[in-house]
PDB file of C-alpha atoms and ligand atoms in Angstrom:
ATOM      1  CA  UNK A   1      47.690  46.757 -14.920  1.00  0.00           C
ATOM      2  CA  UNK A   2      46.618  43.701 -12.938  1.00  0.00           C
ATOM      3  CA  UNK A   3      49.310  41.103 -12.490  1.00  0.00           C
ATOM      4  CA  UNK A   4      48.731  37.975 -14.539  1.00  0.00           C
ATOM      5  CA  UNK A   5      48.564  34.874 -12.338  1.00  0.00           C
ATOM      6  CA  UNK A   6      51.599  32.652 -12.924  1.00  0.00           C
ATOM      7  CA  UNK A   7      50.831  29.020 -13.643  1.00  0.00           C
ATOM      8  CA  UNK A   8      53.674  26.521 -13.422  1.00  0.00           C
ATOM      9  CA  UNK A   9      52.955  23.583 -15.753  1.00  0.00           C
ATOM     10  CA  UNK A  10      54.904  20.465 -14.768  1.00  0.00           C
ATOM     11  CA  UNK A  11      54.382  18.103 -17.688  1.00  0.00           C
ATOM     12  CA  UNK A  12      56.882  15.979 -19.607  1.00  0.00           C
ATOM     13  CA  UNK A  13      54.840  15.738 -22.807  1.00  0.00           C
ATOM     14  CA  UNK A  14      55.718  18.913 -24.682  1.00  0.00           C
ATOM     15  CA  UNK A  15      52.690  18.770 -26.997  1.00  0.00           C
ATOM     16  CA  UNK A  16      50.297  18.737 -24.033  1.00  0.00           C
ATOM     17  CA  UNK A  17      52.280  21.396 -22.161  1.00  0.00           C
ATOM     18  CA  UNK A  18      52.329  23.627 -25.224  1.00  0.00           C
ATOM     19  CA  UNK A  19      48.585  23.254 -25.760  1.00  0.00           C
ATOM     20  CA  UNK A  20      47.858  24.104 -22.132  1.00  0.00           C
ATOM     21  CA  UNK A  21      50.269  27.057 -22.228  1.00  0.00           C
ATOM     22  CA  UNK A  22      48.682  28.533 -25.357  1.00  0.00           C
ATOM     23  CA  UNK A  23      45.218  28.272 -23.849  1.00  0.00           C
ATOM     24  CA  UNK A  24      46.286  29.785 -20.547  1.00  0.00           C
ATOM     25  CA  UNK A  25      48.037  32.656 -22.303  1.00  0.00           C
ATOM     26  CA  UNK A  26      44.900  33.379 -24.346  1.00  0.00           C
ATOM     27  CA  UNK A  27      42.954  33.600 -21.103  1.00  0.00           C
ATOM     28  CA  UNK A  28      45.081  36.108 -19.259  1.00  0.00           C
ATOM     29  CA  UNK A  29      47.335  33.718 -17.357  1.00  0.00           C
ATOM     30  CA  UNK A  30      51.128  33.550 -17.454  1.00  0.00           C
ATOM     31  CA  UNK A  31      52.225  29.931 -18.023  1.00  0.00           C
ATOM     32  CA  UNK A  32      55.722  28.648 -17.237  1.00  0.00           C
ATOM     33  CA  UNK A  33      56.674  25.172 -18.398  1.00  0.00           C
ATOM     34  CA  UNK A  34      58.874  22.674 -16.575  1.00  0.00           C
ATOM     35  CA  UNK A  35      59.362  19.197 -18.042  1.00  0.00           C
ATOM     36  CA  UNK A  36      60.226  17.423 -14.801  1.00  0.00           C
ATOM     37  CA  UNK A  37      60.630  17.837 -11.057  1.00  0.00           C
ATOM     38  CA  UNK A  38      64.173  19.187 -11.319  1.00  0.00           C
ATOM     39  CA  UNK A  39      63.190  21.931 -13.766  1.00  0.00           C
ATOM     40  CA  UNK A  40      60.072  22.683 -11.711  1.00  0.00           C
ATOM     41  CA  UNK A  41      62.128  23.052  -8.529  1.00  0.00           C
ATOM     42  CA  UNK A  42      64.403  25.504 -10.334  1.00  0.00           C
ATOM     43  CA  UNK A  43      61.358  27.616 -11.294  1.00  0.00           C
ATOM     44  CA  UNK A  44      59.958  27.456  -7.751  1.00  0.00           C
ATOM     45  CA  UNK A  45      63.288  28.558  -6.294  1.00  0.00           C
ATOM     46  CA  UNK A  46      63.289  31.561  -8.622  1.00  0.00           C
ATOM     47  CA  UNK A  47      59.684  32.827  -8.454  1.00  0.00           C
ATOM     48  CA  UNK A  48      56.686  31.273  -6.698  1.00  0.00           C
ATOM     49  CA  UNK A  49      53.763  30.696  -9.075  1.00  0.00           C
ATOM     50  CA  UNK A  50      50.122  31.307  -8.132  1.00  0.00           C
ATOM     51  CA  UNK A  51      49.177  27.752  -9.000  1.00  0.00           C
ATOM     52  CA  UNK A  52      50.973  24.550 -10.040  1.00  0.00           C
ATOM     53  CA  UNK A  53      49.541  22.183 -12.657  1.00  0.00           C
ATOM     54  CA  UNK A  54      51.246  18.923 -11.826  1.00  0.00           C
ATOM     55  CA  UNK A  55      51.249  15.867 -14.071  1.00  0.00           C
ATOM     56  CA  UNK A  56      50.974  12.533 -12.279  1.00  0.00           C
ATOM     57  CA  UNK A  57      53.291  10.529 -14.542  1.00  0.00           C
ATOM     58  CA  UNK A  58      56.666  12.218 -14.867  1.00  0.00           C
ATOM     59  CA  UNK A  59      60.193  10.965 -15.502  1.00  0.00           C
ATOM     60  CA  UNK A  60      62.214  10.968 -12.287  1.00  0.00           C
ATOM     61  CA  UNK A  61      60.109  11.997  -9.298  1.00  0.00           C
ATOM     62  CA  UNK A  62      56.380  11.353  -9.772  1.00  0.00           C
ATOM     63  CA  UNK A  63      53.777  14.072  -9.464  1.00  0.00           C
ATOM     64  CA  UNK A  64      52.578  12.613  -6.165  1.00  0.00           C
ATOM     65  CA  UNK A  65      56.119  12.620  -4.723  1.00  0.00           C
ATOM     66  CA  UNK A  66      56.589  16.222  -5.849  1.00  0.00           C
ATOM     67  CA  UNK A  67      53.258  17.319  -4.363  1.00  0.00           C
ATOM     68  CA  UNK A  68      54.255  15.764  -1.063  1.00  0.00           C
ATOM     69  CA  UNK A  69      57.672  17.453  -1.166  1.00  0.00           C
ATOM     70  CA  UNK A  70      56.285  20.898  -1.984  1.00  0.00           C
ATOM     71  CA  UNK A  71      53.632  20.638   0.708  1.00  0.00           C
ATOM     72  CA  UNK A  72      56.310  19.877   3.289  1.00  0.00           C
ATOM     73  CA  UNK A  73      58.393  22.874   2.220  1.00  0.00           C
ATOM     74  CA  UNK A  74      57.548  26.101   4.082  1.00  0.00           C
ATOM     75  CA  UNK A  75      58.218  28.160   0.975  1.00  0.00           C
ATOM     76  CA  UNK A  76      55.927  26.247  -1.378  1.00  0.00           C
ATOM     77  CA  UNK A  77      53.304  24.805   0.955  1.00  0.00           C
ATOM     78  CA  UNK A  78      50.818  27.619   0.291  1.00  0.00           C
ATOM     79  CA  UNK A  79      50.886  27.280  -3.496  1.00  0.00           C
ATOM     80  CA  UNK A  80      47.786  25.491  -4.798  1.00  0.00           C
ATOM     81  CA  UNK A  81      48.448  22.276  -6.709  1.00  0.00           C
ATOM     82  CA  UNK A  82      46.113  20.918  -9.360  1.00  0.00           C
ATOM     83  CA  UNK A  83      47.034  17.334 -10.302  1.00  0.00           C
ATOM     84  CA  UNK A  84      46.709  16.265 -13.921  1.00  0.00           C
ATOM     85  CA  UNK A  85      45.996  12.582 -14.038  1.00  0.00           C
ATOM     86  CA  UNK A  86      45.264  10.129 -16.812  1.00  0.00           C
ATOM     87  CA  UNK A  87      43.939   7.733 -14.235  1.00  0.00           C
ATOM     88  CA  UNK A  88      40.282   7.630 -13.315  1.00  0.00           C
ATOM     89  CA  UNK A  89      40.586   5.355 -10.313  1.00  0.00           C
ATOM     90  CA  UNK A  90      39.294   6.706  -7.026  1.00  0.00           C
ATOM     91  CA  UNK A  91      42.314   5.420  -5.013  1.00  0.00           C
ATOM     92  CA  UNK A  92      44.666   7.371  -7.283  1.00  0.00           C
ATOM     93  CA  UNK A  93      42.636  10.549  -6.935  1.00  0.00           C
ATOM     94  CA  UNK A  94      42.640  10.164  -3.181  1.00  0.00           C
ATOM     95  CA  UNK A  95      46.393   9.453  -3.208  1.00  0.00           C
ATOM     96  CA  UNK A  96      46.864  12.766  -5.028  1.00  0.00           C
ATOM     97  CA  UNK A  97      44.735  14.632  -2.509  1.00  0.00           C
ATOM     98  CA  UNK A  98      46.524  12.872   0.342  1.00  0.00           C
ATOM     99  CA  UNK A  99      49.846  14.036  -1.068  1.00  0.00           C
ATOM    100  CA  UNK A 100      48.583  17.595  -0.704  1.00  0.00           C
ATOM    101  CA  UNK A 101      47.031  18.403  -4.069  1.00  0.00           C
ATOM    102  CA  UNK A 102      44.118  20.834  -3.810  1.00  0.00           C
ATOM    103  CA  UNK A 103      42.238  19.242  -6.642  1.00  0.00           C
ATOM    104  CA  UNK A 104      42.710  16.878  -9.564  1.00  0.00           C
ATOM    105  CA  UNK A 105      41.609  16.901 -13.153  1.00  0.00           C
ATOM    106  CA  UNK A 106      41.470  13.776 -15.294  1.00  0.00           C
ATOM    107  CA  UNK A 107      42.914  13.749 -18.806  1.00  0.00           C
ATOM    108  CA  UNK A 108      41.571  14.368 -21.351  1.00  0.00           C
ATOM    109  CA  UNK A 109      40.013  17.608 -20.123  1.00  0.00           C
ATOM    110  CA  UNK A 110      38.589  20.619 -21.930  1.00  0.00           C
ATOM    111  CA  UNK A 111      40.200  24.043 -21.788  1.00  0.00           C
ATOM    112  CA  UNK A 112      37.038  25.374 -20.137  1.00  0.00           C
ATOM    113  CA  UNK A 113      37.215  22.778 -17.419  1.00  0.00           C
ATOM    114  CA  UNK A 114      40.894  23.443 -16.767  1.00  0.00           C
ATOM    115  CA  UNK A 115      40.370  27.221 -16.640  1.00  0.00           C
ATOM    116  CA  UNK A 116      37.406  26.833 -14.288  1.00  0.00           C
ATOM    117  CA  UNK A 117      39.495  24.707 -11.924  1.00  0.00           C
ATOM    118  CA  UNK A 118      42.424  27.114 -12.023  1.00  0.00           C
ATOM    119  CA  UNK A 119      40.164  30.087 -11.335  1.00  0.00           C
ATOM    120  CA  UNK A 120      38.505  28.175  -8.506  1.00  0.00           C
ATOM    121  CA  UNK A 121      41.805  27.454  -6.728  1.00  0.00           C
ATOM    122  CA  UNK A 122      42.966  31.032  -7.278  1.00  0.00           C
ATOM    123  CA  UNK A 123      39.696  32.376  -5.835  1.00  0.00           C
ATOM    124  CA  UNK A 124      39.843  30.074  -2.853  1.00  0.00           C
ATOM    125  CA  UNK A 125      43.299  31.308  -1.934  1.00  0.00           C
ATOM    126  CA  UNK A 126      42.637  34.990  -1.632  1.00  0.00           C
ATOM    127  CA  UNK A 127      40.050  36.173   0.923  1.00  0.00           C
ATOM    128  CA  UNK A 128      40.726  34.407   4.218  1.00  0.00           C
ATOM    129  CA  UNK A 129      44.143  36.069   4.707  1.00  0.00           C
ATOM    130  CA  UNK A 130      42.582  39.189   6.229  1.00  0.00           C
ATOM    131  CA  UNK A 131      40.433  37.494   8.801  1.00  0.00           C
ATOM    132  CA  UNK A 132      41.178  37.269  12.498  1.00  0.00           C
ATOM    133  CA  UNK A 133      41.730  34.275  14.739  1.00  0.00           C
ATOM    134  CA  UNK A 134      38.726  32.227  15.804  1.00  0.00           C
ATOM    135  CA  UNK A 135      38.450  29.760  18.707  1.00  0.00           C
ATOM    136  CA  UNK A 136      35.937  27.007  19.397  1.00  0.00           C
ATOM    137  CA  UNK A 137      36.628  25.356  22.738  1.00  0.00           C
ATOM    138  CA  UNK A 138      40.345  24.518  22.801  1.00  0.00           C
ATOM    139  CA  UNK A 139      40.656  24.689  19.026  1.00  0.00           C
ATOM    140  CA  UNK A 140      42.090  27.909  17.578  1.00  0.00           C
ATOM    141  CA  UNK A 141      42.585  28.924  13.978  1.00  0.00           C
ATOM    142  CA  UNK A 142      44.533  32.015  13.012  1.00  0.00           C
ATOM    143  CA  UNK A 143      43.978  32.960   9.382  1.00  0.00           C
ATOM    144  CA  UNK A 144      46.652  35.647   9.449  1.00  0.00           C
ATOM    145  CA  UNK A 145      49.436  33.226  10.363  1.00  0.00           C
ATOM    146  CA  UNK A 146      47.737  30.155   8.819  1.00  0.00           C
ATOM    147  CA  UNK A 147      48.080  28.306  12.121  1.00  0.00           C
ATOM    148  CA  UNK A 148      45.784  25.877  13.846  1.00  0.00           C
ATOM    149  CA  UNK A 149      46.275  24.748  17.431  1.00  0.00           C
ATOM    150  CA  UNK A 150      44.546  22.438  19.893  1.00  0.00           C
ATOM    151  CA  UNK A 151      45.108  23.113  23.599  1.00  0.00           C
ATOM    152  CA  UNK A 152      47.996  25.359  22.617  1.00  0.00           C
ATOM    153  CA  UNK A 153      49.643  22.632  20.549  1.00  0.00           C
ATOM    154  CA  UNK A 154      50.243  23.563  16.867  1.00  0.00           C
ATOM    155  CA  UNK A 155      48.745  21.189  14.301  1.00  0.00           C
ATOM    156  CA  UNK A 156      50.067  20.572  10.810  1.00  0.00           C
ATOM    157  CA  UNK A 157      47.248  21.151   8.334  1.00  0.00           C
ATOM    158  CA  UNK A 158      46.899  21.048   4.548  1.00  0.00           C
ATOM    159  CA  UNK A 159      45.642  24.069   2.592  1.00  0.00           C
ATOM    160  CA  UNK A 160      42.211  22.704   1.691  1.00  0.00           C
ATOM    161  CA  UNK A 161      41.637  21.344   5.205  1.00  0.00           C
ATOM    162  CA  UNK A 162      42.586  24.767   6.532  1.00  0.00           C
ATOM    163  CA  UNK A 163      39.976  26.488   4.384  1.00  0.00           C
ATOM    164  CA  UNK A 164      37.367  23.913   5.291  1.00  0.00           C
ATOM    165  CA  UNK A 165      38.102  24.256   9.003  1.00  0.00           C
ATOM    166  CA  UNK A 166      38.153  28.045   8.684  1.00  0.00           C
ATOM    167  CA  UNK A 167      34.668  27.976   7.199  1.00  0.00           C
ATOM    168  CA  UNK A 168      33.278  25.447   9.678  1.00  0.00           C
ATOM    169  CA  UNK A 169      34.679  27.350  12.670  1.00  0.00           C
ATOM    170  CA  UNK A 170      33.334  30.681  11.459  1.00  0.00           C
ATOM    171  CA  UNK A 171      29.928  29.100  10.922  1.00  0.00           C
ATOM    172  CA  UNK A 172      29.927  26.714  13.864  1.00  0.00           C
ATOM    173  CA  UNK A 173      26.897  24.890  15.286  1.00  0.00           C
ATOM    174  CA  UNK A 174      25.157  24.982  11.914  1.00  0.00           C
ATOM    175  CA  UNK A 175      24.746  21.996   9.632  1.00  0.00           C
ATOM    176  CA  UNK A 176      26.248  22.452   6.168  1.00  0.00           C
ATOM    177  CA  UNK A 177      25.371  20.176   3.275  1.00  0.00           C
ATOM    178  CA  UNK A 178      28.111  18.893   0.987  1.00  0.00           C
ATOM    179  CA  UNK A 179      26.962  21.141  -1.816  1.00  0.00           C
ATOM    180  CA  UNK A 180      26.928  24.179   0.501  1.00  0.00           C
ATOM    181  CA  UNK A 181      30.487  23.383   1.568  1.00  0.00           C
ATOM    182  CA  UNK A 182      31.573  23.005  -2.060  1.00  0.00           C
ATOM    183  CA  UNK A 183      30.015  26.352  -2.802  1.00  0.00           C
ATOM    184  CA  UNK A 184      31.466  28.191   0.199  1.00  0.00           C
ATOM    185  CA  UNK A 185      34.849  26.518   0.581  1.00  0.00           C
ATOM    186  CA  UNK A 186      35.716  25.408  -2.945  1.00  0.00           C
ATOM    187  CA  UNK A 187      33.977  28.363  -4.549  1.00  0.00           C
ATOM    188  CA  UNK A 188      33.218  26.730  -7.850  1.00  0.00           C
ATOM    189  CA  UNK A 189      31.862  23.240  -7.544  1.00  0.00           C
ATOM    190  CA  UNK A 190      30.753  22.638 -11.104  1.00  0.00           C
ATOM    191  CA  UNK A 191      33.428  20.015 -11.682  1.00  0.00           C
ATOM    192  CA  UNK A 192      34.045  18.769  -8.172  1.00  0.00           C
ATOM    193  CA  UNK A 193      32.198  15.736  -6.881  1.00  0.00           C
ATOM    194  CA  UNK A 194      30.471  15.858  -3.515  1.00  0.00           C
ATOM    195  CA  UNK A 195      32.600  12.912  -2.407  1.00  0.00           C
ATOM    196  CA  UNK A 196      35.557  15.282  -2.450  1.00  0.00           C
ATOM    197  CA  UNK A 197      34.038  16.950   0.605  1.00  0.00           C
ATOM    198  CA  UNK A 198      33.980  13.627   2.450  1.00  0.00           C
ATOM    199  CA  UNK A 199      37.629  12.987   1.565  1.00  0.00           C
ATOM    200  CA  UNK A 200      38.679  16.356   2.952  1.00  0.00           C
ATOM    201  CA  UNK A 201      36.517  16.065   6.072  1.00  0.00           C
ATOM    202  CA  UNK A 202      38.141  12.696   6.757  1.00  0.00           C
ATOM    203  CA  UNK A 203      41.593  14.212   6.325  1.00  0.00           C
ATOM    204  CA  UNK A 204      40.640  17.178   8.487  1.00  0.00           C
ATOM    205  CA  UNK A 205      39.501  14.911  11.308  1.00  0.00           C
ATOM    206  CA  UNK A 206      42.735  12.949  11.082  1.00  0.00           C
ATOM    207  CA  UNK A 207      44.721  16.190  11.185  1.00  0.00           C
ATOM    208  CA  UNK A 208      42.827  17.402  14.230  1.00  0.00           C
ATOM    209  CA  UNK A 209      43.273  14.187  16.192  1.00  0.00           C
ATOM    210  CA  UNK A 210      41.181  14.392  19.410  1.00  0.00           C
ATOM    211  CA  UNK A 211      39.693  17.710  18.234  1.00  0.00           C
ATOM    212  CA  UNK A 212      38.354  15.870  15.172  1.00  0.00           C
ATOM    213  CA  UNK A 213      35.267  14.906  17.180  1.00  0.00           C
ATOM    214  CA  UNK A 214      34.162  18.545  17.099  1.00  0.00           C
ATOM    215  CA  UNK A 215      33.199  17.879  13.480  1.00  0.00           C
ATOM    216  CA  UNK A 216      30.008  15.882  13.471  1.00  0.00           C
ATOM    217  CA  UNK A 217      28.507  13.980  10.595  1.00  0.00           C
ATOM    218  CA  UNK A 218      24.812  14.733  10.517  1.00  0.00           C
ATOM    219  CA  UNK A 219      23.279  11.779   8.766  1.00  0.00           C
ATOM    220  CA  UNK A 220      21.496  12.708   5.568  1.00  0.00           C
ATOM    221  CA  UNK A 221      22.290  16.394   6.048  1.00  0.00           C
ATOM    222  CA  UNK A 222      26.012  17.086   6.056  1.00  0.00           C
ATOM    223  CA  UNK A 223      28.580  18.279   8.571  1.00  0.00           C
ATOM    224  CA  UNK A 224      28.629  20.508  11.606  1.00  0.00           C
ATOM    225  CA  UNK A 225      31.403  21.835  13.811  1.00  0.00           C
ATOM    226  CA  UNK A 226      30.253  22.096  17.382  1.00  0.00           C
ATOM    227  CA  UNK A 227      31.805  23.133  20.698  1.00  0.00           C
ATOM    228  CA  UNK A 228      29.740  20.393  22.362  1.00  0.00           C
ATOM    229  CA  UNK A 229      30.025  17.198  20.364  1.00  0.00           C
ATOM    230  CA  UNK A 230      27.650  14.356  21.126  1.00  0.00           C
ATOM    231  CA  UNK A 231      29.049  11.624  23.388  1.00  0.00           C
ATOM    232  CA  UNK A 232      32.296  10.243  22.024  1.00  0.00           C
ATOM    233  CA  UNK A 233      30.840   6.753  21.691  1.00  0.00           C
ATOM    234  CA  UNK A 234      28.558   7.894  18.876  1.00  0.00           C
ATOM    235  CA  UNK A 235      31.381   9.391  16.863  1.00  0.00           C
ATOM    236  CA  UNK A 236      32.204   6.959  14.067  1.00  0.00           C
ATOM    237  CA  UNK A 237      35.647   5.399  13.957  1.00  0.00           C
ATOM    238  CA  UNK A 238      37.986   7.317  11.742  1.00  0.00           C
ATOM    239  CA  UNK A 239      39.837   4.387  10.207  1.00  0.00           C
TER     240      UNK A 239
HETATM  241 CA1  LIG B 301      53.342  12.589 -18.211  1.00  0.00          CA
END
C-alpha cells in the first residue's frame, strides 16, 4: 500500500486545525496537528512530514520565524512549507516567501484549493532527485546533493529557487514565459499568481550574487538563463 503523505498542521485554532485535518484525512493524507512552534518542533524531531501547513499568527514564535528556523536547519530545510495567512497584503506574502515558505494560501480557503496546493508542493519535490549535475559556465547545480556552486564556492539556496534554477539550467538559452515556468517548476499554477515567479527570480538572483546576471529578463517575454549574458551594464539593478 502506498504511504500516505504526512502533513504537519501548525495552527493554534483547534476548530480550523480539526476542519483541515478531517478534509486531509478524507483525501488520503495523514494529518498531524501541532498547536504551536514547540509542539511542531517535537513532531519534526520525531518524524519528518512530507509537507508543513504553517499558520502565520501563532502564540509564541510566529509562523514566519518558524519557517526561517526550519529552513536554516539541515534536517528540516527540504520539507515544503505552505503558509496559511489571514493577511492579503503583498508585503506579508513576500515576507513569508522570504522566510523560506514554498507557497502561501490566504484564509479563508476552500478544501479544493488547499488540496491542490498541497499536491502541487508534493509533486514538485519528487522528480529532480534522480537527475545529474549540470554546469553553465562557472555555475554548477547538483540535484543529487542539492548543491549549487559558483566558481567552486557553495551557495546557500532555498528549495523553490533550487527548482527554478534547476529548470532554467537544464533548459538554458531559451526564453521561458512566466506561465511556462509556473507550469514546469511549480507544476500546478491554477492558484499561483504570475508575480510569484518574479519574486522567486529576484530571490534567485540575490542568492546567486555575481552569477545572478546569467538570468536575463527578456522584456515582454519572460526569463532566460544564458552562459553569455548581455553586457553587465544592461542588467537591471537588483535592489
Ligand atoms: Ca492563528
